[in-house]
Tab-separated table of C-alpha atoms and ligand atoms in Angstrom:
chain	number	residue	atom	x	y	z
A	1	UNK	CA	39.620	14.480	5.558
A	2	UNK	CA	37.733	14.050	2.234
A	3	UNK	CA	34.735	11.706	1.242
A	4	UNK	CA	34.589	10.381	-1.859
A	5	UNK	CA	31.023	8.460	-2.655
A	6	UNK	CA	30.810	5.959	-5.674
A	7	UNK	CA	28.342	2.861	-6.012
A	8	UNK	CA	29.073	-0.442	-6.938
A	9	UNK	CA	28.178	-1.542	-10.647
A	10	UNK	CA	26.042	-4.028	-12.088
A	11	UNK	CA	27.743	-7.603	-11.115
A	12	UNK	CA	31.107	-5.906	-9.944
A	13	UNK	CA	32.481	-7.249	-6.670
A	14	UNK	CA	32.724	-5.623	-3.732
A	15	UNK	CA	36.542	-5.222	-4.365
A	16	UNK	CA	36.695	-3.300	-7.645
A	17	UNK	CA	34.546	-0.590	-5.974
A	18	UNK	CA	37.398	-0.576	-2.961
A	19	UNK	CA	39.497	-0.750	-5.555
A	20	UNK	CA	38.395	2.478	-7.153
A	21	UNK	CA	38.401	4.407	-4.187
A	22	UNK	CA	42.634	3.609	-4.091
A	23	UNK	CA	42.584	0.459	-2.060
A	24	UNK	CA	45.388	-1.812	-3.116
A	25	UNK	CA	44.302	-5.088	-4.281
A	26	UNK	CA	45.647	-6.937	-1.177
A	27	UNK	CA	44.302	-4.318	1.202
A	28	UNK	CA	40.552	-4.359	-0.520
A	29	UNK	CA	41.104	-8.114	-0.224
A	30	UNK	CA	41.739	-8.136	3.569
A	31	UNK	CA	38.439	-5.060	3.722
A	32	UNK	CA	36.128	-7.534	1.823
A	33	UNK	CA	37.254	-10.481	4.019
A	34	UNK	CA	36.918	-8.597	7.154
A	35	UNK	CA	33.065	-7.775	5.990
A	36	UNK	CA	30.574	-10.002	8.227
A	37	UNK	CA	27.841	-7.556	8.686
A	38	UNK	CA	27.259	-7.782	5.099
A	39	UNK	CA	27.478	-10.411	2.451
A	40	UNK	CA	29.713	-9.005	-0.359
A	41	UNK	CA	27.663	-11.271	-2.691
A	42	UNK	CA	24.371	-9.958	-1.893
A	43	UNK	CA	25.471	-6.149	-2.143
A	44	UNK	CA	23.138	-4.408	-5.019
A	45	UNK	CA	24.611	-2.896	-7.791
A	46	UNK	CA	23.776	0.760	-7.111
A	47	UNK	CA	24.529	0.860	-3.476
A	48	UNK	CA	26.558	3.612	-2.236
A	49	UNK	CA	30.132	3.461	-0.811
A	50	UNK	CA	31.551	6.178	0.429
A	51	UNK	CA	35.348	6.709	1.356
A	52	UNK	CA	37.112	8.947	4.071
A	53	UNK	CA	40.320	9.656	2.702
A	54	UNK	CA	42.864	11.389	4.822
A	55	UNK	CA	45.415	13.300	3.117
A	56	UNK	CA	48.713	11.628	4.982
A	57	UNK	CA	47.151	8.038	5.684
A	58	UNK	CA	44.999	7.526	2.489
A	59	UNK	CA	41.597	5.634	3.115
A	60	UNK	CA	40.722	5.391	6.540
A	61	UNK	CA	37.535	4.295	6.364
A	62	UNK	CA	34.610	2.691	3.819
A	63	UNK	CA	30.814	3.133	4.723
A	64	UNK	CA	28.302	0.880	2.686
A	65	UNK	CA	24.991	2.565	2.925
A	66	UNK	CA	22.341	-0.865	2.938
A	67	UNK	CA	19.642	1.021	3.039
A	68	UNK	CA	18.121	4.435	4.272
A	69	UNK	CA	18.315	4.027	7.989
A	70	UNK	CA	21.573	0.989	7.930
A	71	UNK	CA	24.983	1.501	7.304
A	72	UNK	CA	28.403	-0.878	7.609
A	73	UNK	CA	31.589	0.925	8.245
A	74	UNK	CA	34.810	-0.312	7.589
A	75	UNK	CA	37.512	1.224	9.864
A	76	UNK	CA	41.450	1.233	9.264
A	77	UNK	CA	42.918	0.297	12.454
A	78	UNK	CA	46.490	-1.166	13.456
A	79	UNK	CA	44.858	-4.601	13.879
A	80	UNK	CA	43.590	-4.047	10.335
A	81	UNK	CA	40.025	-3.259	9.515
A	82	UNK	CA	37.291	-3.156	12.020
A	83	UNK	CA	33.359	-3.308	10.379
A	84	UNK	CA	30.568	-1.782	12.572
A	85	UNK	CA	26.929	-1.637	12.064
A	86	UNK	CA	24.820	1.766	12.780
A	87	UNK	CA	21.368	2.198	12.728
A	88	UNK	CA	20.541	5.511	11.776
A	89	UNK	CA	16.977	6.845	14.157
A	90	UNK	CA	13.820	7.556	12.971
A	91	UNK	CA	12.415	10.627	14.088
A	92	UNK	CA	8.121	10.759	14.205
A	93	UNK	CA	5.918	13.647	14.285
A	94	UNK	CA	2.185	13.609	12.735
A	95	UNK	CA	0.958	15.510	10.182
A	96	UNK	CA	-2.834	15.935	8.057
A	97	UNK	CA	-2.884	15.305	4.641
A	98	UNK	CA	-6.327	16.508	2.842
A	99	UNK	CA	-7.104	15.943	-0.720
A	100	UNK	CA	-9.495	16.807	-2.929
A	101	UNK	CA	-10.678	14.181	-6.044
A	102	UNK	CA	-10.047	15.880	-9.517
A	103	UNK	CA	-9.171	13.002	-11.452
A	104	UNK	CA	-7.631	10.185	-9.411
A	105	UNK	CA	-6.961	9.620	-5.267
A	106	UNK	CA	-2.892	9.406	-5.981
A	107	UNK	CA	-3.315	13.175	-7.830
A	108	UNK	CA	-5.579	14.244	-4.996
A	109	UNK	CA	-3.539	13.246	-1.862
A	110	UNK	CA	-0.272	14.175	-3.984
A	111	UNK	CA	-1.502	17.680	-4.518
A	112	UNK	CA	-2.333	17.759	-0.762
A	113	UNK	CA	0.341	15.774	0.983
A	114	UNK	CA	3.126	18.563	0.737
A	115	UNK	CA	4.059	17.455	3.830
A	116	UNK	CA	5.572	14.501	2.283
A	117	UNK	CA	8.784	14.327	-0.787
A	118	UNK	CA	7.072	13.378	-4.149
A	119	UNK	CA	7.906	9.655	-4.074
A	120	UNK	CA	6.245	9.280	-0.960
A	121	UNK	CA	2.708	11.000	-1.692
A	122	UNK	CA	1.594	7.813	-3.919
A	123	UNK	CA	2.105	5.202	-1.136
A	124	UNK	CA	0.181	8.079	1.363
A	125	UNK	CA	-2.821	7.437	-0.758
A	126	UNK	CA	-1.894	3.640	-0.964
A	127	UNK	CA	-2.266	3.655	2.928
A	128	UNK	CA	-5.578	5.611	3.023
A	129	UNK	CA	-6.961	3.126	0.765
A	130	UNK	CA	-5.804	-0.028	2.430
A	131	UNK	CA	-7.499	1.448	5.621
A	132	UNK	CA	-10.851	1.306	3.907
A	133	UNK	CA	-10.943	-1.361	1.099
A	134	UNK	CA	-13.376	-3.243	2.953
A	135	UNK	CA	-15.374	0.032	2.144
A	136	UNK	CA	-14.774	1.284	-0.716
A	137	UNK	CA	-13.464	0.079	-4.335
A	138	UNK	CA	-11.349	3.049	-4.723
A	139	UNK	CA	-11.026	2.359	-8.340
A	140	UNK	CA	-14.288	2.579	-8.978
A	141	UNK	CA	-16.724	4.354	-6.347
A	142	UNK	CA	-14.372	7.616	-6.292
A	143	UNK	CA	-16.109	10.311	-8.057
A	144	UNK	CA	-14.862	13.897	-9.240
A	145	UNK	CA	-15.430	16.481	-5.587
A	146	UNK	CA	-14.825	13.225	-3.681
A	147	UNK	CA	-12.687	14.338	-0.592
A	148	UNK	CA	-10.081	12.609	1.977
A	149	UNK	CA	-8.782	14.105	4.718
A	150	UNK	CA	-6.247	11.767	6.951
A	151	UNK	CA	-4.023	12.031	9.957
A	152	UNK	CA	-0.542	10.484	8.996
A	153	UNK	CA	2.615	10.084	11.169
A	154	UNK	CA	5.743	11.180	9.079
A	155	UNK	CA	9.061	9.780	9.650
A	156	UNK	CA	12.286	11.233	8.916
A	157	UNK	CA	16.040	10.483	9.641
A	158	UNK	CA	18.620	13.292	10.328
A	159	UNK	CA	19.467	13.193	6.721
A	160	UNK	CA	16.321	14.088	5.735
A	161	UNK	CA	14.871	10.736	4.104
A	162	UNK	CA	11.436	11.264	4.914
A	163	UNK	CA	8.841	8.040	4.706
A	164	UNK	CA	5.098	7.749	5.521
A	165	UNK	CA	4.373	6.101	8.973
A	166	UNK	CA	1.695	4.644	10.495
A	167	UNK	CA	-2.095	5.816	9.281
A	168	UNK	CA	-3.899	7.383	12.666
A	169	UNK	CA	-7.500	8.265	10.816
A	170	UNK	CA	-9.083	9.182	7.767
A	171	UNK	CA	-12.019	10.702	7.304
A	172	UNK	CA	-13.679	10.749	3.693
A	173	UNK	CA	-16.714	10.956	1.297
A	174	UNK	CA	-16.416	9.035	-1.729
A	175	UNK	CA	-19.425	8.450	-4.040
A	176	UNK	CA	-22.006	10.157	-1.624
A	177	UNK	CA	-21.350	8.478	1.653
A	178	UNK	CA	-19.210	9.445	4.509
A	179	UNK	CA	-16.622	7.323	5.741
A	180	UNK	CA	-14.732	7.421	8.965
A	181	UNK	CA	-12.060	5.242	10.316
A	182	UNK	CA	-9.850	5.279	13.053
A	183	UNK	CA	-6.534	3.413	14.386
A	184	UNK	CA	-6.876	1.342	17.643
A	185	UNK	CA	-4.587	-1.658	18.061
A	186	UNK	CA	-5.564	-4.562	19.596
A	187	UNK	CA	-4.043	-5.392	23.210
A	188	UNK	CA	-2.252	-7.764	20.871
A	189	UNK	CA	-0.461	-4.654	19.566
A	190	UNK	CA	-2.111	-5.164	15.946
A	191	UNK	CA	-3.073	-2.790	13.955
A	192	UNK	CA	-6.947	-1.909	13.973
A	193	UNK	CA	-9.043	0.631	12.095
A	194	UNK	CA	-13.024	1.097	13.734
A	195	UNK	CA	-15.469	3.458	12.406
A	196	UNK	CA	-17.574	6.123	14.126
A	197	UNK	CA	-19.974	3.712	15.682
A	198	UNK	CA	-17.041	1.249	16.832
A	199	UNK	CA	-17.008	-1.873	14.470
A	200	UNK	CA	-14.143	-3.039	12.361
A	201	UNK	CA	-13.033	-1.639	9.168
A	202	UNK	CA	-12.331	-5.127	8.664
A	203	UNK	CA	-15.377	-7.152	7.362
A	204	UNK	CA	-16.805	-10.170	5.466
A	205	UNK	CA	-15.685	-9.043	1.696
A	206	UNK	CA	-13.317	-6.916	0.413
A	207	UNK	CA	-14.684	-4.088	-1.863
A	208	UNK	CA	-12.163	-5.452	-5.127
A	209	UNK	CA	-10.050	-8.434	-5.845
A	210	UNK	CA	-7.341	-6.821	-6.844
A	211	UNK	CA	-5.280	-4.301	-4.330
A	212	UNK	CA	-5.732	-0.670	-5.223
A	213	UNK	CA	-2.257	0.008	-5.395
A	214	UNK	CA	-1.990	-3.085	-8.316
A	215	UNK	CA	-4.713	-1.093	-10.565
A	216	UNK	CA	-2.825	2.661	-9.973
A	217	UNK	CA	0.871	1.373	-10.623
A	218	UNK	CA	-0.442	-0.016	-13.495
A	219	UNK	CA	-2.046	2.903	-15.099
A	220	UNK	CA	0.096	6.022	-14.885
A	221	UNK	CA	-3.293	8.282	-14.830
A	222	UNK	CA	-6.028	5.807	-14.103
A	223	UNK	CA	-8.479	7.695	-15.091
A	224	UNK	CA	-10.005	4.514	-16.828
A	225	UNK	CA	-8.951	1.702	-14.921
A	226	UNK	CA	-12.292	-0.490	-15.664
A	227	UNK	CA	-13.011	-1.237	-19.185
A	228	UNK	CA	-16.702	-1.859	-18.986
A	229	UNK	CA	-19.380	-1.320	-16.201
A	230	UNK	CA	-21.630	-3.407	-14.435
A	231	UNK	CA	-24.381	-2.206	-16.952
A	232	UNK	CA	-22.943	-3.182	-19.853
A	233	UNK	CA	-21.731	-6.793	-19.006
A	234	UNK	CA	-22.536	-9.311	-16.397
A	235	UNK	CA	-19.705	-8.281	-14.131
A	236	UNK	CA	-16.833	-5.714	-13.294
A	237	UNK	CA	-13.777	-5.682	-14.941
A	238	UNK	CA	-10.283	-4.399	-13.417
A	239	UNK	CA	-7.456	-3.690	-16.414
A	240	UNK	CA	-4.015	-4.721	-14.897
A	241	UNK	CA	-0.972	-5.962	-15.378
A	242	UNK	CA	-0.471	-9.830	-16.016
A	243	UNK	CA	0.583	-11.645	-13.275
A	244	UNK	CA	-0.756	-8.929	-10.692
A	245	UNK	CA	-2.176	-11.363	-7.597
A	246	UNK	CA	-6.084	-11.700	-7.506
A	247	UNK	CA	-7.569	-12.034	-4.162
A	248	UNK	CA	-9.998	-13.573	-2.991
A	249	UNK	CA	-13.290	-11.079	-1.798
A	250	UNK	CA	-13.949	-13.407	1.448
A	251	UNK	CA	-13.291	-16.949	3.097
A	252	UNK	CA	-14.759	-19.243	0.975
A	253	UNK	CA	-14.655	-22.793	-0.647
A	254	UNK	CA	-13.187	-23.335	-4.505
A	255	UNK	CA	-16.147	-24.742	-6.275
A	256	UNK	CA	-14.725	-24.719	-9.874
A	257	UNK	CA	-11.012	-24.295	-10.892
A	258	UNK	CA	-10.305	-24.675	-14.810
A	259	UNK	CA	-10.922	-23.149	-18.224
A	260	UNK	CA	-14.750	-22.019	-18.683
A	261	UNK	CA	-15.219	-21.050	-22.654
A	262	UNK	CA	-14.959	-17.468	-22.873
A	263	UNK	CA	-14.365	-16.518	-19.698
A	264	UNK	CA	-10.768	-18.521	-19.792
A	265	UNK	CA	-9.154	-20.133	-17.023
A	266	UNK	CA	-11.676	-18.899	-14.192
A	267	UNK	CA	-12.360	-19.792	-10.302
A	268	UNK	CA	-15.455	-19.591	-8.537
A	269	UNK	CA	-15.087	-19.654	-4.695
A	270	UNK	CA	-18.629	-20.183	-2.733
A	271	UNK	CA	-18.823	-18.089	0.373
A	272	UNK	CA	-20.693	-19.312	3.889
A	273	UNK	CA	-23.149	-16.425	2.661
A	274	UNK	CA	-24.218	-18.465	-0.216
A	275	UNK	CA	-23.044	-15.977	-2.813
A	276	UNK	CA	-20.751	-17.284	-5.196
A	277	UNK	CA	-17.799	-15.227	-6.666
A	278	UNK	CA	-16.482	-15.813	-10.567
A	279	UNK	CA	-12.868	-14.366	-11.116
A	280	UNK	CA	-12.044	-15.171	-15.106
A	281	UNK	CA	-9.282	-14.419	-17.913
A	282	UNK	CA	-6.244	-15.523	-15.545
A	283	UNK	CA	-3.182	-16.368	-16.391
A	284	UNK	CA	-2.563	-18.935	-13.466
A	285	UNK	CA	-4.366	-20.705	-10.327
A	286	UNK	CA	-2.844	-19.571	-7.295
A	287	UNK	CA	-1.025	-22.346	-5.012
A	288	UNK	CA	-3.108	-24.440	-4.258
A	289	UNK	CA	-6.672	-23.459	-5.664
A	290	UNK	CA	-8.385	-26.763	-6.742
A	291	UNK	CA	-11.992	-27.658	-6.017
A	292	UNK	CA	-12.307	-28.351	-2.848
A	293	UNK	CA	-9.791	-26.132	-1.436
A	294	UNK	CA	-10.756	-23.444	1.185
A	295	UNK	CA	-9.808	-20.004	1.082
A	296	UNK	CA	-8.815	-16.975	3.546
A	297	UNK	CA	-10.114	-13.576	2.373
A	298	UNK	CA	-7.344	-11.586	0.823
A	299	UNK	CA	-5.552	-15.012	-0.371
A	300	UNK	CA	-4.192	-15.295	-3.947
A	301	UNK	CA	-6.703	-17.473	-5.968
A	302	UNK	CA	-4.904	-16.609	-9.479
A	303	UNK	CA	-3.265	-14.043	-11.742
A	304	UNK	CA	-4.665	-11.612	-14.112
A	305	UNK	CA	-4.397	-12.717	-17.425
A	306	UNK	CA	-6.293	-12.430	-21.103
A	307	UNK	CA	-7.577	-16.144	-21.444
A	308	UNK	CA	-10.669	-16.450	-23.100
A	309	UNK	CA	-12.033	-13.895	-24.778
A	310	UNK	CA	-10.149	-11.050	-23.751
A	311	UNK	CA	-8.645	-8.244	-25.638
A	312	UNK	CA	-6.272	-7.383	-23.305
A	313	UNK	CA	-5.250	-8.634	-19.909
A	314	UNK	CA	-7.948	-7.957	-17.123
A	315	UNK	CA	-9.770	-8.978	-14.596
A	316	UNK	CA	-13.279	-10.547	-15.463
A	317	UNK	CA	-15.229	-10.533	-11.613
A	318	UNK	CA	-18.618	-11.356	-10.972
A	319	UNK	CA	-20.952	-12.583	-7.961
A	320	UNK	CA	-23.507	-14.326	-8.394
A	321	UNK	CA	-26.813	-15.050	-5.766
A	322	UNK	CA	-28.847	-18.329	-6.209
A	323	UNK	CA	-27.203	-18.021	-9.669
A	324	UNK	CA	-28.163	-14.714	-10.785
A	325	UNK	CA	-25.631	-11.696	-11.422
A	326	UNK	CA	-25.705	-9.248	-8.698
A	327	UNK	CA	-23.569	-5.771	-9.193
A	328	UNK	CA	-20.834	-6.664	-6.582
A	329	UNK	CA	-20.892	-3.016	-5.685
A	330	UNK	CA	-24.127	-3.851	-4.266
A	331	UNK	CA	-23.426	-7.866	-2.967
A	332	UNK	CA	-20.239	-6.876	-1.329
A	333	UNK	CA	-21.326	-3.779	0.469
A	334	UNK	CA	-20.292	-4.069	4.069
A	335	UNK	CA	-22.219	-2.360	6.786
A	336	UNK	CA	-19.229	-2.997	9.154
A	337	UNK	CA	-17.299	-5.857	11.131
A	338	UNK	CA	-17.023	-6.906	14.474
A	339	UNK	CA	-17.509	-4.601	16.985
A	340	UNK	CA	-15.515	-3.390	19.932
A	341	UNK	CA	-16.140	-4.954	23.053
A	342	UNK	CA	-18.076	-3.162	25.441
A	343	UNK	CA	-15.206	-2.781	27.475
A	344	UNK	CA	-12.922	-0.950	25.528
A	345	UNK	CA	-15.866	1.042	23.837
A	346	UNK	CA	-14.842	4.208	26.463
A	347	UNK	CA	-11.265	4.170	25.769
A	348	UNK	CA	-11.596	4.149	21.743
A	349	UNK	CA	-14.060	7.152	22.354
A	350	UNK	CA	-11.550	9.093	23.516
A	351	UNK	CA	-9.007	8.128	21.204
A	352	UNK	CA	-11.116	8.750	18.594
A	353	UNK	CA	-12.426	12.278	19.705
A	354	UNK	CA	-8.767	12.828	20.211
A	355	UNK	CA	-7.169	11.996	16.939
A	356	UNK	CA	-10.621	13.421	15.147
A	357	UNK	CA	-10.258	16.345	17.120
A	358	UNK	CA	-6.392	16.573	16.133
A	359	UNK	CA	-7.157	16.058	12.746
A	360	UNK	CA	-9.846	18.427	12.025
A	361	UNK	CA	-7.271	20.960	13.717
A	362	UNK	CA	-4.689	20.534	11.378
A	363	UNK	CA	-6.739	20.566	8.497
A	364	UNK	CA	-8.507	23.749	9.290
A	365	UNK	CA	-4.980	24.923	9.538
A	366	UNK	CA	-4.179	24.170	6.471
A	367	UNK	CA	-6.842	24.880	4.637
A	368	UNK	CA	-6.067	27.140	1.632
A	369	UNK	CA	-8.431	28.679	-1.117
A	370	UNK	CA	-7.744	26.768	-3.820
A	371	UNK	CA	-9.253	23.158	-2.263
A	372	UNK	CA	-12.528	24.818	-1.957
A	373	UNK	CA	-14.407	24.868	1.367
A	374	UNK	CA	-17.121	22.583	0.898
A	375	UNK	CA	-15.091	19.227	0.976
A	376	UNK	CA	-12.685	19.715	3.426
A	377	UNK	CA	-14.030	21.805	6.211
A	378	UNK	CA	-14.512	18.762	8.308
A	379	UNK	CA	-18.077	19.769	10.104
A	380	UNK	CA	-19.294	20.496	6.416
A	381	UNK	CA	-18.947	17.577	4.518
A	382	UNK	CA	-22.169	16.999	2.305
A	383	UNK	CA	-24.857	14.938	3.638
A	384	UNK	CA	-25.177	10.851	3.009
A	385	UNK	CA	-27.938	10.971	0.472
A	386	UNK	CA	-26.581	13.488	-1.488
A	387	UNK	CA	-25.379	11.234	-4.170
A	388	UNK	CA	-25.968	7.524	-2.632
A	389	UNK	CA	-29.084	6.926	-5.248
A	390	UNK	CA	-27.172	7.749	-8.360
A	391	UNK	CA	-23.812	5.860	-7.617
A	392	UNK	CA	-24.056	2.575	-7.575
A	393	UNK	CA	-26.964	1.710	-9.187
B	401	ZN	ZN1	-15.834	-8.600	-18.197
């Protein structure tokens, strides 16, 4: 028996790649009709199709790999051909990634995530961020020395296609403070991050309006994702593609949806705090945004765009208290959410003692010269004030 593998073209049917493999045009005809696991229509171009041919009996069989972990086989039989579906497992095990800052997060967690392929490091560091963006505006509080250290599970199928799983805990200082978060679902089985003293990575604002993993795809390096600073200009401003989704920082209530002179087509949301929020330059209104309109945090209230005066497209954001500019770094800092119950305030100690205790394990493992001991070596990480004073201000 011999495979052959080939993939099916750009707007090809399904039947010219059976076709290739030696199928006779009836006999691909009777395959493709026999195909109800997949819809021959909706195939992509690229997807591999692999062919076991037997040296007496020709084809015997046609595999359509869907996706990493899903295949459809076609199987000759006397009937005629029989499709079945196979799932391929998932295998987990858990692993500590630990990165040092140099010039960006995705550089630092894809020098340290050798645990992972290349093409997985990026969305590693995508993860760790998500976990704290009520936190931290990776884009802009991350500083050269900055370190992350994170317990990750890895997932991998026989084959070898290995994927990042679920984030466990991260532990980090970024810009002079010390961040700590770590995973404990909800009896509703959803997925929860709490810091050391128990309350919700989730709070009342998110850190930036746009999703760190918008900025970084954006800008190969981003070493300069922000064009200006808060000192320069009245507010912050993210550079990113058009049409990348704007969010909105908290619940909230659309006080003014249209063009605004130089600052383009803008929104301003009012939040139950009082503070008002000013996103400008975009290229559209999300669905629905007109005065009036409330908002979820995290909703789409626009687009990036350059209207107004913009030189290129960006992000213009700025909150405002009792009408006077604030530097969001400093309106939107969150303390913490809600915290745990009482109840379950025992049980997440020792989960988090656990997974801590797991991850500063693995990391001390791991730990090789060139990362330099002072970030990493988890019961040495620098002290709060350090570098608080200087940061933000
Ligand atoms: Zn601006």
């Amino acid at each position: 028996m011999a495979f052959r593998t080939d993939t099916i073209h750009s707007g090809e049917p399904l039947l010219a790649v059976l076709q290739r493999h030696g199928l006779e045009h009836d006999d691909a005809n009777r395959a493709v009709a026999g195909l109800s696991l997949l819809d021959a229509r909706k195939v992509r171009a690229g997807t591999e199709v692999t062919a076991a041919v037997h040296p007496d009996s020709g084809v015997t069989n046609v595999t359509f790999q869907l996706a990493i972990d899903r295949v459809v086989r076609l199987m000759r039989s006397p009937d005629g051909w029989v499709e079945v579906e196979e799932r391929l497992p998932w295998t987990t095990d858990t692993v500590a990634v630990a990165g040092v800052v140099t010039s960006t997060l995705t550089d630092a967690i894809a020098k340290a995530a050798e645990a992972f392929p290349a093409d997985v490091r990026t969305e590693v560091a995508y993860r760790i961020a998500d976990v704290l963006e009520y936190r931290v505006d990776m884009s802009r509080d991350l500083r050269v020395g900055d370190s992350i250290v994170a317990l990750v599970e890895r997932e991998a199928t026989a084959k070898g296609h290995v994927r990042a799983g679920r984030m466990l805990a991260t532990r980090a200082m970024i810009g002079g403070t010390r961040y700590e978060a770590v995973r404990f679902d909800g009896e509703d089985g959803a997925e929860r991050f709490y810091d050391a003293e128990g309350r919700s990575m989730k709070a009342a604002f998110l850190r930036s309006p746009l999703e760190f993993s918008r900025i970084s795809s954006t800008f190969g390096s981003r070493k300069h994702p922000i064009l200006k600073t808060w000192r320069q200009h009245t507010g912050v401003d993210y550079a990113a593609r058009t049409g990348t989704p704007v969010r909105a920082i908290g619940d909230g209530k659309v006080i003014f949806a249209g063009w605004k002179g130089g600052y383009g087509r803008t929104v301003e949301l009012r939040h139950p705090n009082g503070m008002v929020t000013r996103y400008a330059h975009l290229s559209a209104f999300g669905a629905g945004i007109k005065v009036g309109a409330t908002v979820k945090v995290a909703s789409t209230i626009g687009k990036v765009g350059m209207t107004g005066l913009a030189t290129g497209p960006h992000l213009h954001f700025e909150t405002l208290i009792g009408g006077t500019h604030r530097n969001p770094s400093v309106a939107l800092k969150n303390v913490g959410g809600e915290p745990l119950p009482a109840a379950q305030r025992s049980a997440f100690a020792m989960r988090r003692s656990a997974l801590l205790g797991d991850l500063d394990t693995r990391v001390l493992a791991m730990q090789a010269p060139a990362m330099g001991p002072e970030g990493l070596r988890p019961a040495g990480m620098r002290p709060v004030e350090s570098r608080a004073a200087g940061a933000t201000n």
